[in-house]
Amino acid sequence: MSQSTTDRSPSGERHAPGRGGPLAHVLLNIALAALFTALFVRAQALPSSMWEPLGSGSFPRLVLAALVALNLAIAFKEARAFLRQSPGEHGQVGAWIWRHRLAFAVLALFAVYIIALPWLGFSLASLAFLLAGQWLLGARSLKALAIAVVVALVFSLGVDTLFRDVFVISLPRGLFG
């Protein structure tokens, strides 16, 4: 069937085209742009170092500014798509949210990670985030969980060691650090 009469979700289910998807994309991208803008402002408060002429907040602010620009561009593109389409059936936004529930779950997990980072420290918070993220994304068997533990240990402790010993940059230690 053509794209204009029906659409398929990644799970293969059919749904009628309409304004639900573009509207949800607009709302999500505006919310993300607002979040990244708040983080951009907060990154200014990062402590500066005498070895960094631009300050420690310059790279995070550059990345966050790029993310804000990207989200606003996507929101603008989707708003144009929204205005071109006729109203769809009732409940399409809810159906779109349900189809994208895994993405929202990972985003929520990332928010918990960011909140927990100052208290748990980089290594412990990253270990928990990586384990939970891999479980959320489908690591359920014993073999997959064993691989998830190895990956989480290597990336959480390895990145911490790399930054601490090679780059001589201290990552958050947390209450247990």
Short mmCIF file of N, CA and C in Angstrom, two decimals:
data_model
loop_
_atom_site.label_atom_id
_atom_site.label_comp_id
_atom_site.label_asym_id
_atom_site.label_seq_id
_atom_site.Cartn_x
_atom_site.Cartn_y
_atom_site.Cartn_z
N MET A 1 0.84 -1.19 0.00
CA MET A 1 0.00 0.00 0.00
C MET A 1 0.88 1.24 0.00
N SER A 2 0.34 2.31 -0.44
CA SER A 2 1.13 3.53 -0.52
C SER A 2 1.23 4.18 0.86
N GLN A 3 2.24 5.01 1.00
CA GLN A 3 2.47 5.70 2.26
C GLN A 3 1.35 6.67 2.60
N SER A 4 0.64 7.18 1.58
CA SER A 4 -0.39 8.19 1.85
C SER A 4 -1.68 7.59 2.40
N THR A 5 -1.91 6.29 2.20
CA THR A 5 -3.16 5.71 2.70
C THR A 5 -2.98 5.01 4.03
N THR A 6 -1.88 4.36 4.22
CA THR A 6 -1.60 3.76 5.52
C THR A 6 -0.14 3.91 5.84
N ASP A 7 0.17 3.73 7.06
CA ASP A 7 1.55 3.81 7.52
C ASP A 7 1.78 2.61 8.43
N ARG A 8 2.99 2.16 8.51
CA ARG A 8 3.31 1.03 9.38
C ARG A 8 4.28 1.51 10.46
N SER A 9 4.04 1.04 11.65
CA SER A 9 4.96 1.31 12.74
C SER A 9 6.07 0.28 12.67
N PRO A 10 7.15 0.46 13.45
CA PRO A 10 8.21 -0.53 13.45
C PRO A 10 7.73 -1.94 13.84
N SER A 11 6.66 -2.02 14.59
CA SER A 11 6.14 -3.33 14.99
C SER A 11 5.27 -3.95 13.91
N GLY A 12 5.02 -3.23 12.80
CA GLY A 12 4.26 -3.76 11.69
C GLY A 12 2.77 -3.44 11.71
N GLU A 13 2.30 -2.80 12.77
CA GLU A 13 0.86 -2.49 12.84
C GLU A 13 0.55 -1.30 11.94
N ARG A 14 -0.64 -1.32 11.38
CA ARG A 14 -1.06 -0.23 10.50
C ARG A 14 -1.81 0.83 11.28
N HIS A 15 -1.62 2.07 10.86
CA HIS A 15 -2.41 3.16 11.43
C HIS A 15 -2.60 4.21 10.34
N ALA A 16 -3.69 4.91 10.43
CA ALA A 16 -4.02 5.92 9.43
C ALA A 16 -3.09 7.12 9.58
N PRO A 17 -2.72 7.73 8.44
CA PRO A 17 -1.88 8.91 8.55
C PRO A 17 -2.68 10.06 9.16
N GLY A 18 -2.01 10.97 9.76
CA GLY A 18 -2.70 12.12 10.35
C GLY A 18 -1.71 13.04 11.01
N ARG A 19 -2.23 13.84 11.88
CA ARG A 19 -1.43 14.87 12.52
C ARG A 19 -0.80 14.41 13.83
N GLY A 20 -1.16 13.25 14.30
CA GLY A 20 -0.68 12.79 15.60
C GLY A 20 0.82 12.66 15.69
N GLY A 21 1.42 11.99 14.71
CA GLY A 21 2.87 11.80 14.72
C GLY A 21 3.64 13.10 14.64
N PRO A 22 3.34 13.96 13.65
CA PRO A 22 4.07 15.24 13.58
C PRO A 22 3.86 16.11 14.82
N LEU A 23 2.65 16.13 15.37
CA LEU A 23 2.40 16.93 16.57
C LEU A 23 3.23 16.41 17.74
N ALA A 24 3.27 15.09 17.90
CA ALA A 24 4.06 14.51 18.97
C ALA A 24 5.54 14.81 18.78
N HIS A 25 6.02 14.76 17.52
CA HIS A 25 7.41 15.10 17.25
C HIS A 25 7.70 16.56 17.59
N VAL A 26 6.77 17.45 17.25
CA VAL A 26 6.96 18.87 17.57
C VAL A 26 7.05 19.06 19.08
N LEU A 27 6.11 18.47 19.81
CA LEU A 27 6.10 18.63 21.27
C LEU A 27 7.35 18.04 21.93
N LEU A 28 7.75 16.85 21.48
CA LEU A 28 8.93 16.21 22.04
C LEU A 28 10.18 17.05 21.76
N ASN A 29 10.34 17.53 20.54
CA ASN A 29 11.54 18.28 20.20
C ASN A 29 11.58 19.64 20.88
N ILE A 30 10.42 20.26 21.08
CA ILE A 30 10.40 21.52 21.82
C ILE A 30 10.76 21.27 23.29
N ALA A 31 10.24 20.19 23.86
CA ALA A 31 10.58 19.85 25.25
C ALA A 31 12.08 19.55 25.39
N LEU A 32 12.63 18.81 24.44
CA LEU A 32 14.07 18.52 24.48
C LEU A 32 14.89 19.80 24.31
N ALA A 33 14.47 20.69 23.42
CA ALA A 33 15.18 21.95 23.23
C ALA A 33 15.15 22.77 24.52
N ALA A 34 14.02 22.77 25.22
CA ALA A 34 13.94 23.49 26.51
C ALA A 34 14.86 22.86 27.55
N LEU A 35 14.89 21.53 27.60
CA LEU A 35 15.77 20.83 28.54
C LEU A 35 17.24 21.14 28.23
N PHE A 36 17.62 21.06 26.96
CA PHE A 36 19.00 21.32 26.59
C PHE A 36 19.37 22.78 26.80
N THR A 37 18.41 23.69 26.66
CA THR A 37 18.67 25.11 26.94
C THR A 37 18.95 25.30 28.43
N ALA A 38 18.17 24.64 29.28
CA ALA A 38 18.40 24.73 30.72
C ALA A 38 19.77 24.15 31.08
N LEU A 39 20.14 23.05 30.47
CA LEU A 39 21.45 22.46 30.73
C LEU A 39 22.56 23.36 30.20
N PHE A 40 22.33 24.04 29.08
CA PHE A 40 23.28 24.99 28.52
C PHE A 40 23.57 26.10 29.53
N VAL A 41 22.51 26.64 30.12
CA VAL A 41 22.67 27.70 31.12
C VAL A 41 23.39 27.16 32.35
N ARG A 42 23.04 25.96 32.75
CA ARG A 42 23.67 25.35 33.94
C ARG A 42 25.14 25.03 33.71
N ALA A 43 25.52 24.73 32.48
CA ALA A 43 26.92 24.40 32.18
C ALA A 43 27.84 25.59 32.38
N GLN A 44 27.30 26.79 32.41
CA GLN A 44 28.11 27.98 32.64
C GLN A 44 28.69 27.97 34.06
N ALA A 45 28.02 27.27 34.97
CA ALA A 45 28.45 27.26 36.36
C ALA A 45 29.53 26.21 36.63
N LEU A 46 29.95 25.46 35.61
CA LEU A 46 31.01 24.47 35.81
C LEU A 46 32.29 25.18 36.23
N PRO A 47 33.04 24.61 37.16
CA PRO A 47 34.26 25.28 37.62
C PRO A 47 35.29 25.37 36.49
N SER A 48 36.00 26.47 36.45
CA SER A 48 37.01 26.64 35.42
C SER A 48 38.36 26.14 35.92
N SER A 49 39.22 25.87 34.97
CA SER A 49 40.56 25.38 35.27
C SER A 49 41.57 26.33 34.67
N MET A 50 42.75 26.44 35.30
CA MET A 50 43.76 27.33 34.74
C MET A 50 44.39 26.75 33.48
N TRP A 51 44.17 25.45 33.21
CA TRP A 51 44.72 24.82 32.01
C TRP A 51 43.77 24.89 30.83
N GLU A 52 42.56 25.32 31.04
CA GLU A 52 41.57 25.40 29.97
C GLU A 52 41.20 26.86 29.73
N PRO A 53 41.71 27.46 28.65
CA PRO A 53 41.43 28.89 28.42
C PRO A 53 39.95 29.17 28.16
N LEU A 54 39.24 28.23 27.57
CA LEU A 54 37.82 28.46 27.29
C LEU A 54 36.92 28.10 28.48
N GLY A 55 37.44 27.39 29.44
CA GLY A 55 36.65 26.97 30.59
C GLY A 55 36.07 25.58 30.37
N SER A 56 35.77 24.92 31.46
CA SER A 56 35.29 23.54 31.38
C SER A 56 33.88 23.43 30.83
N GLY A 57 33.13 24.51 30.82
CA GLY A 57 31.76 24.46 30.31
C GLY A 57 31.65 24.71 28.82
N SER A 58 32.77 25.01 28.15
CA SER A 58 32.68 25.37 26.74
C SER A 58 32.28 24.19 25.85
N PHE A 59 32.88 23.02 26.05
CA PHE A 59 32.51 21.87 25.21
C PHE A 59 31.08 21.41 25.47
N PRO A 60 30.66 21.24 26.74
CA PRO A 60 29.26 20.88 26.95
C PRO A 60 28.28 21.91 26.38
N ARG A 61 28.62 23.17 26.47
CA ARG A 61 27.74 24.21 25.92
C ARG A 61 27.68 24.14 24.40
N LEU A 62 28.80 23.83 23.76
CA LEU A 62 28.81 23.68 22.31
C LEU A 62 27.92 22.51 21.88
N VAL A 63 28.04 21.39 22.57
CA VAL A 63 27.22 20.22 22.26
C VAL A 63 25.74 20.52 22.52
N LEU A 64 25.44 21.15 23.64
CA LEU A 64 24.06 21.48 23.97
C LEU A 64 23.47 22.49 22.99
N ALA A 65 24.26 23.46 22.54
CA ALA A 65 23.76 24.42 21.56
C ALA A 65 23.44 23.71 20.24
N ALA A 66 24.29 22.76 19.86
CA ALA A 66 24.02 21.99 18.64
C ALA A 66 22.75 21.16 18.80
N LEU A 67 22.55 20.58 19.97
CA LEU A 67 21.33 19.79 20.21
C LEU A 67 20.09 20.67 20.18
N VAL A 68 20.17 21.86 20.74
CA VAL A 68 19.03 22.78 20.71
C VAL A 68 18.70 23.14 19.27
N ALA A 69 19.73 23.47 18.49
CA ALA A 69 19.51 23.82 17.09
C ALA A 69 18.90 22.65 16.31
N LEU A 70 19.39 21.47 16.56
CA LEU A 70 18.87 20.27 15.89
C LEU A 70 17.41 20.03 16.26
N ASN A 71 17.10 20.13 17.56
CA ASN A 71 15.72 19.92 17.99
C ASN A 71 14.78 20.97 17.43
N LEU A 72 15.20 22.22 17.37
CA LEU A 72 14.35 23.26 16.81
C LEU A 72 14.16 23.06 15.31
N ALA A 73 15.19 22.60 14.60
CA ALA A 73 15.06 22.33 13.17
C ALA A 73 14.07 21.19 12.93
N ILE A 74 14.16 20.14 13.74
CA ILE A 74 13.22 19.02 13.62
C ILE A 74 11.80 19.48 13.94
N ALA A 75 11.65 20.28 15.00
CA ALA A 75 10.32 20.78 15.37
C ALA A 75 9.73 21.63 14.25
N PHE A 76 10.54 22.46 13.62
CA PHE A 76 10.06 23.28 12.51
C PHE A 76 9.63 22.41 11.33
N LYS A 77 10.45 21.41 10.99
CA LYS A 77 10.12 20.51 9.89
C LYS A 77 8.83 19.74 10.17
N GLU A 78 8.68 19.25 11.38
CA GLU A 78 7.48 18.50 11.74
C GLU A 78 6.25 19.41 11.84
N ALA A 79 6.45 20.67 12.24
CA ALA A 79 5.32 21.60 12.29
C ALA A 79 4.79 21.86 10.88
N ARG A 80 5.69 21.95 9.91
CA ARG A 80 5.26 22.11 8.52
C ARG A 80 4.49 20.87 8.06
N ALA A 81 4.97 19.68 8.44
CA ALA A 81 4.26 18.44 8.08
C ALA A 81 2.90 18.38 8.76
N PHE A 82 2.83 18.86 10.00
CA PHE A 82 1.58 18.90 10.75
C PHE A 82 0.55 19.77 10.04
N LEU A 83 0.97 20.93 9.60
CA LEU A 83 0.05 21.86 8.95
C LEU A 83 -0.42 21.36 7.59
N ARG A 84 0.36 20.54 6.91
CA ARG A 84 -0.02 20.02 5.60
C ARG A 84 -1.02 18.88 5.68
N GLN A 85 -1.11 18.20 6.82
CA GLN A 85 -1.97 17.02 6.93
C GLN A 85 -3.34 17.38 7.47
N SER A 86 -4.30 16.55 7.09
CA SER A 86 -5.64 16.73 7.64
C SER A 86 -5.70 16.08 9.01
N PRO A 87 -6.63 16.52 9.84
CA PRO A 87 -6.74 15.92 11.17
C PRO A 87 -6.97 14.41 11.07
N GLY A 88 -6.33 13.70 11.95
CA GLY A 88 -6.45 12.24 11.96
C GLY A 88 -7.50 11.78 12.95
N GLU A 89 -7.48 10.51 13.18
CA GLU A 89 -8.44 9.91 14.11
C GLU A 89 -8.09 10.28 15.55
N HIS A 90 -9.08 10.20 16.40
CA HIS A 90 -8.89 10.47 17.81
C HIS A 90 -7.94 9.42 18.41
N GLY A 91 -7.00 9.85 19.22
CA GLY A 91 -6.12 8.92 19.91
C GLY A 91 -4.81 8.62 19.20
N GLN A 92 -4.49 9.33 18.14
CA GLN A 92 -3.25 9.05 17.42
C GLN A 92 -2.01 9.46 18.22
N VAL A 93 -2.09 10.52 18.97
CA VAL A 93 -0.93 10.93 19.76
C VAL A 93 -0.64 9.87 20.82
N GLY A 94 -1.67 9.38 21.46
CA GLY A 94 -1.49 8.31 22.44
C GLY A 94 -0.91 7.06 21.81
N ALA A 95 -1.35 6.73 20.60
CA ALA A 95 -0.81 5.56 19.90
C ALA A 95 0.66 5.78 19.54
N TRP A 96 1.00 7.00 19.16
CA TRP A 96 2.38 7.32 18.84
C TRP A 96 3.25 7.19 20.08
N ILE A 97 2.77 7.71 21.20
CA ILE A 97 3.53 7.61 22.45
C ILE A 97 3.72 6.14 22.83
N TRP A 98 2.70 5.33 22.66
CA TRP A 98 2.81 3.90 22.98
C TRP A 98 3.84 3.22 22.08
N ARG A 99 3.83 3.56 20.80
CA ARG A 99 4.79 2.95 19.88
C ARG A 99 6.22 3.36 20.19
N HIS A 100 6.39 4.53 20.79
CA HIS A 100 7.73 5.04 21.11
C HIS A 100 8.05 4.93 22.60
N ARG A 101 7.38 4.05 23.28
CA ARG A 101 7.55 3.93 24.74
C ARG A 101 8.97 3.57 25.14
N LEU A 102 9.66 2.77 24.34
CA LEU A 102 11.04 2.40 24.66
C LEU A 102 11.95 3.63 24.62
N ALA A 103 11.75 4.49 23.64
CA ALA A 103 12.56 5.71 23.57
C ALA A 103 12.30 6.60 24.78
N PHE A 104 11.04 6.72 25.19
CA PHE A 104 10.73 7.51 26.37
C PHE A 104 11.31 6.88 27.64
N ALA A 105 11.31 5.56 27.71
CA ALA A 105 11.87 4.87 28.87
C ALA A 105 13.37 5.12 28.96
N VAL A 106 14.07 5.06 27.84
CA VAL A 106 15.51 5.32 27.84
C VAL A 106 15.78 6.78 28.21
N LEU A 107 14.95 7.69 27.71
CA LEU A 107 15.10 9.10 28.06
C LEU A 107 14.87 9.32 29.56
N ALA A 108 13.88 8.67 30.12
CA ALA A 108 13.63 8.77 31.56
C ALA A 108 14.79 8.18 32.36
N LEU A 109 15.32 7.06 31.89
CA LEU A 109 16.47 6.44 32.55
C LEU A 109 17.67 7.39 32.52
N PHE A 110 17.87 8.06 31.39
CA PHE A 110 18.96 9.03 31.29
C PHE A 110 18.76 10.19 32.26
N ALA A 111 17.51 10.65 32.42
CA ALA A 111 17.23 11.73 33.37
C ALA A 111 17.56 11.30 34.79
N VAL A 112 17.21 10.06 35.13
CA VAL A 112 17.54 9.53 36.47
C VAL A 112 19.06 9.46 36.64
N TYR A 113 19.76 9.05 35.58
CA TYR A 113 21.23 8.99 35.61
C TYR A 113 21.82 10.36 35.89
N ILE A 114 21.34 11.39 35.19
CA ILE A 114 21.86 12.75 35.37
C ILE A 114 21.60 13.24 36.80
N ILE A 115 20.42 12.93 37.32
CA ILE A 115 20.09 13.35 38.68
C ILE A 115 20.93 12.61 39.71
N ALA A 116 21.18 11.31 39.48
CA ALA A 116 21.93 10.49 40.43
C ALA A 116 23.44 10.70 40.36
N LEU A 117 23.94 11.25 39.28
CA LEU A 117 25.38 11.39 39.06
C LEU A 117 26.11 12.13 40.19
N PRO A 118 25.63 13.27 40.67
CA PRO A 118 26.36 13.95 41.75
C PRO A 118 26.40 13.14 43.05
N TRP A 119 25.38 12.36 43.33
CA TRP A 119 25.34 11.62 44.59
C TRP A 119 26.07 10.29 44.51
N LEU A 120 25.90 9.57 43.43
CA LEU A 120 26.53 8.26 43.31
C LEU A 120 27.94 8.31 42.75
N GLY A 121 28.27 9.36 42.05
CA GLY A 121 29.57 9.44 41.39
C GLY A 121 29.47 8.85 40.00
N PHE A 122 30.48 9.17 39.18
CA PHE A 122 30.43 8.76 37.78
C PHE A 122 30.44 7.24 37.62
N SER A 123 31.35 6.57 38.30
CA SER A 123 31.50 5.12 38.10
C SER A 123 30.24 4.36 38.48
N LEU A 124 29.73 4.60 39.67
CA LEU A 124 28.56 3.86 40.16
C LEU A 124 27.30 4.23 39.37
N ALA A 125 27.11 5.51 39.12
CA ALA A 125 25.93 5.94 38.36
C ALA A 125 25.98 5.40 36.93
N SER A 126 27.15 5.43 36.31
CA SER A 126 27.28 4.91 34.95
C SER A 126 27.08 3.41 34.90
N LEU A 127 27.60 2.71 35.89
CA LEU A 127 27.41 1.26 35.96
C LEU A 127 25.93 0.93 36.05
N ALA A 128 25.22 1.61 36.95
CA ALA A 128 23.78 1.36 37.10
C ALA A 128 23.01 1.74 35.84
N PHE A 129 23.37 2.88 35.23
CA PHE A 129 22.70 3.33 34.01
C PHE A 129 22.91 2.34 32.87
N LEU A 130 24.13 1.90 32.68
CA LEU A 130 24.42 0.96 31.59
C LEU A 130 23.74 -0.39 31.80
N LEU A 131 23.74 -0.87 33.04
CA LEU A 131 23.06 -2.15 33.31
C LEU A 131 21.55 -2.02 33.09
N ALA A 132 20.96 -0.96 33.63
CA ALA A 132 19.52 -0.77 33.47
C ALA A 132 19.16 -0.53 32.01
N GLY A 133 19.98 0.24 31.30
CA GLY A 133 19.72 0.51 29.89
C GLY A 133 19.78 -0.75 29.04
N GLN A 134 20.77 -1.60 29.30
CA GLN A 134 20.88 -2.84 28.53
C GLN A 134 19.74 -3.79 28.85
N TRP A 135 19.32 -3.82 30.11
CA TRP A 135 18.18 -4.67 30.46
C TRP A 135 16.91 -4.14 29.78
N LEU A 136 16.76 -2.82 29.81
CA LEU A 136 15.60 -2.20 29.19
C LEU A 136 15.55 -2.46 27.68
N LEU A 137 16.71 -2.49 27.05
CA LEU A 137 16.79 -2.70 25.61
C LEU A 137 16.77 -4.17 25.21
N GLY A 138 16.65 -5.06 26.19
CA GLY A 138 16.41 -6.46 25.82
C GLY A 138 17.36 -7.50 26.34
N ALA A 139 18.34 -7.16 27.14
CA ALA A 139 19.25 -8.17 27.68
C ALA A 139 18.53 -8.92 28.81
N ARG A 140 17.98 -10.09 28.50
CA ARG A 140 17.21 -10.85 29.49
C ARG A 140 17.81 -12.23 29.79
N SER A 141 18.48 -12.83 28.82
CA SER A 141 19.04 -14.17 29.06
C SER A 141 20.29 -14.06 29.93
N LEU A 142 20.71 -15.18 30.48
CA LEU A 142 21.88 -15.20 31.35
C LEU A 142 23.12 -14.74 30.58
N LYS A 143 23.28 -15.23 29.35
CA LYS A 143 24.43 -14.84 28.53
C LYS A 143 24.40 -13.34 28.23
N ALA A 144 23.24 -12.82 27.84
CA ALA A 144 23.12 -11.40 27.53
C ALA A 144 23.37 -10.54 28.77
N LEU A 145 22.89 -11.00 29.92
CA LEU A 145 23.12 -10.25 31.16
C LEU A 145 24.60 -10.27 31.55
N ALA A 146 25.28 -11.39 31.33
CA ALA A 146 26.71 -11.47 31.61
C ALA A 146 27.48 -10.50 30.72
N ILE A 147 27.12 -10.46 29.45
CA ILE A 147 27.76 -9.51 28.53
C ILE A 147 27.45 -8.08 28.97
N ALA A 148 26.22 -7.83 29.39
CA ALA A 148 25.83 -6.49 29.85
C ALA A 148 26.66 -6.06 31.06
N VAL A 149 26.91 -6.99 31.98
CA VAL A 149 27.72 -6.67 33.16
C VAL A 149 29.14 -6.33 32.75
N VAL A 150 29.71 -7.12 31.85
CA VAL A 150 31.08 -6.85 31.39
C VAL A 150 31.15 -5.49 30.68
N VAL A 151 30.20 -5.23 29.79
CA VAL A 151 30.19 -3.95 29.07
C VAL A 151 30.03 -2.79 30.06
N ALA A 152 29.12 -2.93 31.01
CA ALA A 152 28.90 -1.86 31.99
C ALA A 152 30.14 -1.62 32.85
N LEU A 153 30.81 -2.69 33.26
CA LEU A 153 32.03 -2.53 34.07
C LEU A 153 33.14 -1.88 33.26
N VAL A 154 33.34 -2.34 32.04
CA VAL A 154 34.41 -1.77 31.21
C VAL A 154 34.17 -0.30 30.94
N PHE A 155 32.94 0.05 30.56
CA PHE A 155 32.69 1.44 30.21
C PHE A 155 32.61 2.35 31.43
N SER A 156 32.02 1.92 32.52
CA SER A 156 31.92 2.82 33.68
C SER A 156 33.27 2.99 34.36
N LEU A 157 33.95 1.88 34.65
CA LEU A 157 35.24 1.98 35.33
C LEU A 157 36.34 2.39 34.36
N GLY A 158 36.26 1.91 33.12
CA GLY A 158 37.29 2.24 32.13
C GLY A 158 37.31 3.71 31.77
N VAL A 159 36.14 4.30 31.55
CA VAL A 159 36.09 5.72 31.22
C VAL A 159 36.55 6.56 32.41
N ASP A 160 36.17 6.15 33.61
CA ASP A 160 36.61 6.87 34.81
C ASP A 160 38.12 6.81 34.93
N THR A 161 38.70 5.63 34.73
CA THR A 161 40.15 5.48 34.81
C THR A 161 40.84 6.28 33.71
N LEU A 162 40.31 6.22 32.50
CA LEU A 162 40.88 6.98 31.38
C LEU A 162 40.90 8.47 31.70
N PHE A 163 39.81 9.01 32.17
CA PHE A 163 39.76 10.44 32.46
C PHE A 163 40.64 10.81 33.65
N ARG A 164 40.65 9.97 34.68
CA ARG A 164 41.41 10.28 35.88
C ARG A 164 42.90 10.15 35.65
N ASP A 165 43.34 9.04 35.02
CA ASP A 165 44.77 8.75 34.92
C ASP A 165 45.43 9.26 33.64
N VAL A 166 44.71 9.29 32.54
CA VAL A 166 45.31 9.71 31.27
C VAL A 166 45.08 11.21 31.03
N PHE A 167 43.82 11.63 31.10
CA PHE A 167 43.50 13.03 30.83
C PHE A 167 43.64 13.93 32.07
N VAL A 168 43.79 13.33 33.24
CA VAL A 168 43.90 14.03 34.52
C VAL A 168 42.72 14.98 34.71
N ILE A 169 41.54 14.44 34.44
CA ILE A 169 40.29 15.17 34.64
C ILE A 169 39.48 14.39 35.65
N SER A 170 39.10 15.04 36.71
CA SER A 170 38.36 14.37 37.76
C SER A 170 36.86 14.37 37.44
N LEU A 171 36.29 13.18 37.38
CA LEU A 171 34.85 13.03 37.20
C LEU A 171 34.20 13.00 38.57
N PRO A 172 32.90 13.25 38.66
CA PRO A 172 32.24 13.27 39.97
C PRO A 172 32.48 11.97 40.75
N ARG A 173 32.88 12.10 42.00
CA ARG A 173 33.15 10.95 42.86
C ARG A 173 31.93 10.52 43.65
N GLY A 174 31.04 11.43 43.96
CA GLY A 174 29.82 11.10 44.70
C GLY A 174 30.09 10.90 46.17
N LEU A 175 29.08 10.42 46.87
CA LEU A 175 29.17 10.22 48.31
C LEU A 175 30.07 9.07 48.70
N PHE A 176 30.23 8.10 47.80
CA PHE A 176 31.03 6.92 48.12
C PHE A 176 32.45 6.99 47.57
N GLY A 177 32.80 8.10 46.93
CA GLY A 177 34.06 8.22 46.21
C GLY A 177 35.23 8.62 47.01
#
